[in-house]
Amino acid sequence: MSAENRSFTFRSGFISIVGRPNVGKSTLLNQILGEKVAITTSRPQTTRNRILGIYNTPDIQVVFMDTPGIHRPQDKLGEFMVKTAFQSLDNVDTGLLVVEPEPPGPGDRFIIENLQKAGVRTVLTINKIDLVRREELLPIVDKYRKLADFIEIVPVSALKDNNLDRLMTILTGLLPEGPKYYPDDIVTDQIERFMVAEIVREKTMMQTRQEIPYSVAVEVDEFSERDNGLVYIRAIIYVERKSQKGIIIGKGGLHLKKIGTSARQDISRLLGTMVYLDLRVKMKDDWRQNASSLKCFGYE
Ligand SMILES: Nc1nc2c(ncn2[C@@H]2O[C@H](COP(=O)(O)OP(=O)(O)OP(=O)(O)O)[C@@H](O)[C@H]2O)c(=O)[nH]1
Ligand SMILES: [Mg+2]
């Protein structure tokens, strides 16, 4: 029976997930969906675009938007990321603010002020509660309660899947009557090419340090199915300096090989096929400050 024939009302809405970098927004979205739609790393500023994640039950659809962490931008890429995060608040039904289990800092206050200015009603999620004791958590909840008029404050652990059912009960309870925006079988609107590039970026970010994780952009320049069912993918890892190129490739190409092996496993799982992954490393001087390079990588 289609949704139209049912006697109950269908409810739906858009929820934007915002917060400082590295608080666990993308981990939370992946865990809610039970599928990995957004890459996650232990480094701040991992997410650079708005990532859609669609949650379905027979009578509910929530369209989540994962967003880049809101920070003080140091370059044009950072400006794009912060703008993307704030734009995601236009026309949403609810904001889901994610914070660390610590008292609100200036960054959190800044985001809260902007949510208020935009008139977005907000549920606060205190994430990573697996890292603190209960006695430590209560005063933090209290501080947030005094700071703003949140619809609800929900402590969770996205990583350990702790209290996410309660969070979802609250979020879905807020949904207005509405249409099904996306078909049931769609979990994200991202195309495979983008997801593949993101996986390569995730593995590169995870296996590099200092400035390199932030200097990396990935472009898939060939994606083709070969006769034997194998998918051939060529991806270019762009860095900003010659020295970074050398580090990523490593002695005898060993480091790049390691990145490729772990990326290939995830891409194979995503596409459900055997994958041949050809990785190249190229340099694009200071691309994070260059408008045309940013455009070329889809950061505009
Ligand atoms: N201990 C613990 N770690 C968590 C939890 N949720 C996320 N993390 C970790 O926090 C780090 C950042 O997670 P992400 O999901 O990438 O954070 P994000 O907010 O999307 O970060 P940006 O995209 O950079 O803004 C990763 O190392 C996660 O494994 C949690 O509930 N508990
Ligand atoms: Mg993220």
XYZ file of C-alpha atoms in Angstrom, residues 14-272:
259
model
C 14.704 18.939 7.354
C 17.135 18.911 10.255
C 20.517 20.563 10.028
C 23.320 19.149 12.191
C 25.676 21.947 13.235
C 28.494 22.477 15.692
C 32.187 23.153 16.085
C 34.643 20.956 14.151
C 35.328 17.450 15.455
C 32.391 17.220 17.881
C 31.041 14.113 16.103
C 28.362 15.458 13.732
C 29.205 13.080 10.895
C 29.628 10.095 13.232
C 26.191 10.875 14.642
C 24.566 11.016 11.212
C 26.184 7.753 10.072
C 25.085 6.024 13.264
C 21.475 7.271 12.955
C 21.297 6.063 9.350
C 23.173 2.824 9.971
C 25.182 3.657 6.872
C 28.285 5.652 6.213
C 27.310 8.684 4.153
C 29.877 11.094 5.618
C 33.574 10.554 6.194
C 34.878 10.939 9.743
C 38.379 11.387 11.127
C 39.928 12.372 14.422
C 40.994 15.667 12.818
C 38.894 18.818 12.914
C 37.478 20.232 9.663
C 36.928 16.876 8.006
C 33.539 17.620 6.455
C 33.738 20.331 3.778
C 30.332 20.149 2.084
C 26.748 19.785 3.104
C 26.039 16.061 3.232
C 22.478 14.838 2.995
C 21.364 11.762 4.931
C 17.795 10.489 4.678
C 16.144 8.568 7.482
C 12.951 6.649 6.682
C 10.282 4.778 8.600
C 6.874 3.844 7.132
C 5.320 7.102 8.340
C 8.299 9.423 8.733
C 11.094 10.927 6.653
C 13.851 13.034 8.160
C 16.229 14.742 5.778
C 19.368 15.390 7.803
C 22.054 17.772 6.663
C 25.536 17.191 8.016
C 27.604 20.344 7.778
C 31.230 21.503 8.071
C 32.320 22.432 11.586
C 31.855 26.129 12.301
C 35.230 27.714 13.052
C 37.154 30.931 12.518
C 38.209 30.584 8.861
C 41.904 30.895 7.996
C 41.528 30.654 4.226
C 39.016 30.703 1.374
C 38.222 27.013 1.878
C 37.367 27.715 5.520
C 35.155 30.617 4.485
C 33.296 28.328 2.084
C 32.866 25.697 4.809
C 31.465 28.092 7.392
C 29.170 29.687 4.822
C 27.912 26.227 3.846
C 27.164 25.398 7.477
C 25.203 28.594 8.055
C 23.336 28.303 4.751
C 22.137 24.865 5.793
C 20.068 26.609 8.454
C 17.909 28.362 5.859
C 14.485 26.775 5.721
C 15.145 23.911 8.145
C 12.505 22.750 10.587
C 14.942 22.133 13.393
C 18.603 22.612 14.204
C 20.532 19.860 15.908
C 23.461 21.440 17.720
C 26.201 18.982 18.644
C 28.728 19.825 21.368
C 31.496 18.126 23.333
C 30.817 17.112 26.944
C 32.385 20.256 28.347
C 31.084 23.672 29.414
C 30.131 25.947 26.495
C 33.108 27.814 25.042
C 33.197 30.911 22.815
C 32.791 28.800 19.659
C 29.632 27.136 20.970
C 28.227 30.471 22.139
C 28.860 31.996 18.726
C 26.923 29.188 17.033
C 24.067 29.432 19.533
C 23.783 33.195 18.929
C 23.563 32.560 15.205
C 20.898 29.880 15.640
C 18.890 32.336 17.686
C 19.376 35.110 15.134
C 18.218 32.779 12.371
C 15.201 31.867 14.493
C 15.963 28.144 14.276
C 14.530 26.125 17.139
C 17.214 23.790 18.340
C 17.751 20.470 20.048
C 21.093 20.273 21.849
C 23.048 17.030 21.752
C 25.912 16.644 24.151
C 27.975 13.983 22.392
C 30.867 11.743 23.520
C 29.357 11.087 26.954
C 31.345 7.854 26.996
C 34.338 10.083 27.801
C 32.925 11.621 31.013
C 31.422 10.490 34.300
C 27.793 11.161 35.094
C 28.727 13.604 37.866
C 30.702 15.649 35.346
C 27.873 15.700 32.838
C 25.138 17.182 35.026
C 26.780 20.599 35.609
C 27.478 20.828 31.874
C 23.821 20.183 31.045
C 22.926 22.836 33.592
C 25.234 25.434 32.019
C 23.688 24.852 28.600
C 20.195 24.992 30.023
C 20.924 28.441 31.432
C 22.538 29.616 28.221
C 19.644 29.163 25.783
C 16.137 27.909 25.412
C 16.765 24.537 23.767
C 13.780 22.353 22.911
C 15.565 19.501 24.651
C 19.062 18.633 25.817
C 20.042 15.059 24.983
C 23.350 13.532 26.090
C 24.480 10.794 23.689
C 27.430 8.833 22.515
C 27.311 8.672 18.725
C 30.277 6.333 18.643
C 28.828 3.838 21.139
C 25.235 4.255 19.916
C 24.162 5.387 23.358
C 20.827 7.219 23.782
C 20.377 7.793 20.035
C 16.943 6.149 20.182
C 15.850 8.840 22.636
C 17.304 11.548 20.413
C 15.387 10.163 17.421
C 12.139 9.977 19.402
C 12.505 13.669 20.228
C 13.497 14.717 16.705
C 10.768 12.745 14.947
C 8.229 14.002 17.489
C 8.923 17.548 16.278
C 8.232 16.821 12.605
C 5.290 18.520 10.964
C 2.946 16.815 8.554
C 4.704 16.748 5.198
C 5.512 14.950 1.963
C 8.033 12.255 1.200
C 10.827 14.332 -0.320
C 12.977 11.403 -1.447
C 12.174 7.808 -2.476
C 12.529 5.173 0.284
C 15.623 3.533 -1.151
C 17.771 6.665 -1.203
C 20.007 7.328 1.790
C 21.925 10.277 0.357
C 21.922 12.490 -2.731
C 25.664 12.197 -3.244
C 26.901 10.695 -6.471
C 29.314 7.753 -6.330
C 32.211 9.766 -7.732
C 31.983 12.227 -4.847
C 31.721 9.453 -2.250
C 34.778 7.731 -3.712
C 36.771 10.982 -3.630
C 35.697 11.479 -0.017
C 36.849 7.992 0.987
C 40.270 8.629 -0.547
C 40.411 11.969 1.288
C 39.430 10.274 4.559
C 42.205 7.688 4.300
C 44.741 10.345 3.309
C 43.714 12.591 6.201
C 43.909 9.697 8.637
C 47.385 8.722 7.563
C 48.997 12.150 7.519
C 49.813 14.748 10.126
C 50.233 18.436 10.835
C 49.242 20.613 7.877
C 48.873 17.843 5.300
C 45.343 16.588 6.169
C 44.004 20.094 5.528
C 45.999 20.555 2.328
C 44.463 17.541 0.627
C 41.760 17.601 -2.014
C 40.765 14.608 -4.090
C 39.372 14.429 -7.574
C 38.187 11.276 -9.335
C 39.110 11.714 -12.977
C 38.213 8.286 -14.296
C 35.485 5.921 -13.210
C 34.750 3.125 -15.649
C 33.523 -0.411 -15.661
C 35.823 -2.911 -17.339
C 34.686 -6.065 -19.183
C 35.316 -8.383 -16.250
C 32.986 -6.419 -13.967
C 35.892 -4.652 -12.330
C 35.499 -0.935 -11.743
C 38.573 1.078 -12.641
C 38.956 4.303 -10.680
C 41.696 6.861 -11.042
C 41.835 9.477 -8.324
C 44.204 12.394 -7.968
C 45.259 13.478 -4.499
C 46.113 17.168 -4.643
C 48.448 18.758 -2.131
C 49.760 22.284 -1.801
C 53.516 21.790 -1.664
C 56.188 19.585 -3.175
C 57.326 18.336 0.233
C 53.791 17.178 0.992
C 53.718 15.192 -2.220
C 56.844 13.326 -1.172
C 55.413 12.534 2.263
C 52.171 11.171 0.863
C 53.935 8.959 -1.649
C 56.502 7.798 0.894
C 59.637 5.737 0.395
C 59.206 3.517 -2.646
C 55.549 4.559 -2.847
C 54.759 2.540 0.272
C 52.737 5.206 2.044
C 50.521 5.860 -0.973
C 50.033 2.119 -1.321
C 48.793 1.936 2.256
C 46.310 4.756 1.640
C 45.178 2.987 -1.538
C 44.659 -0.368 0.148
C 42.393 0.959 2.861
C 40.505 3.242 0.447
C 39.971 0.383 -1.995
C 38.385 -1.795 0.690
C 35.823 0.876 1.574
C 35.118 1.753 -2.066
C 34.582 -1.925 -2.902
C 32.099 -2.169 -0.054
C 30.326 1.005 -1.173
C 30.008 -0.058 -4.812
C 29.554 -3.760 -4.117
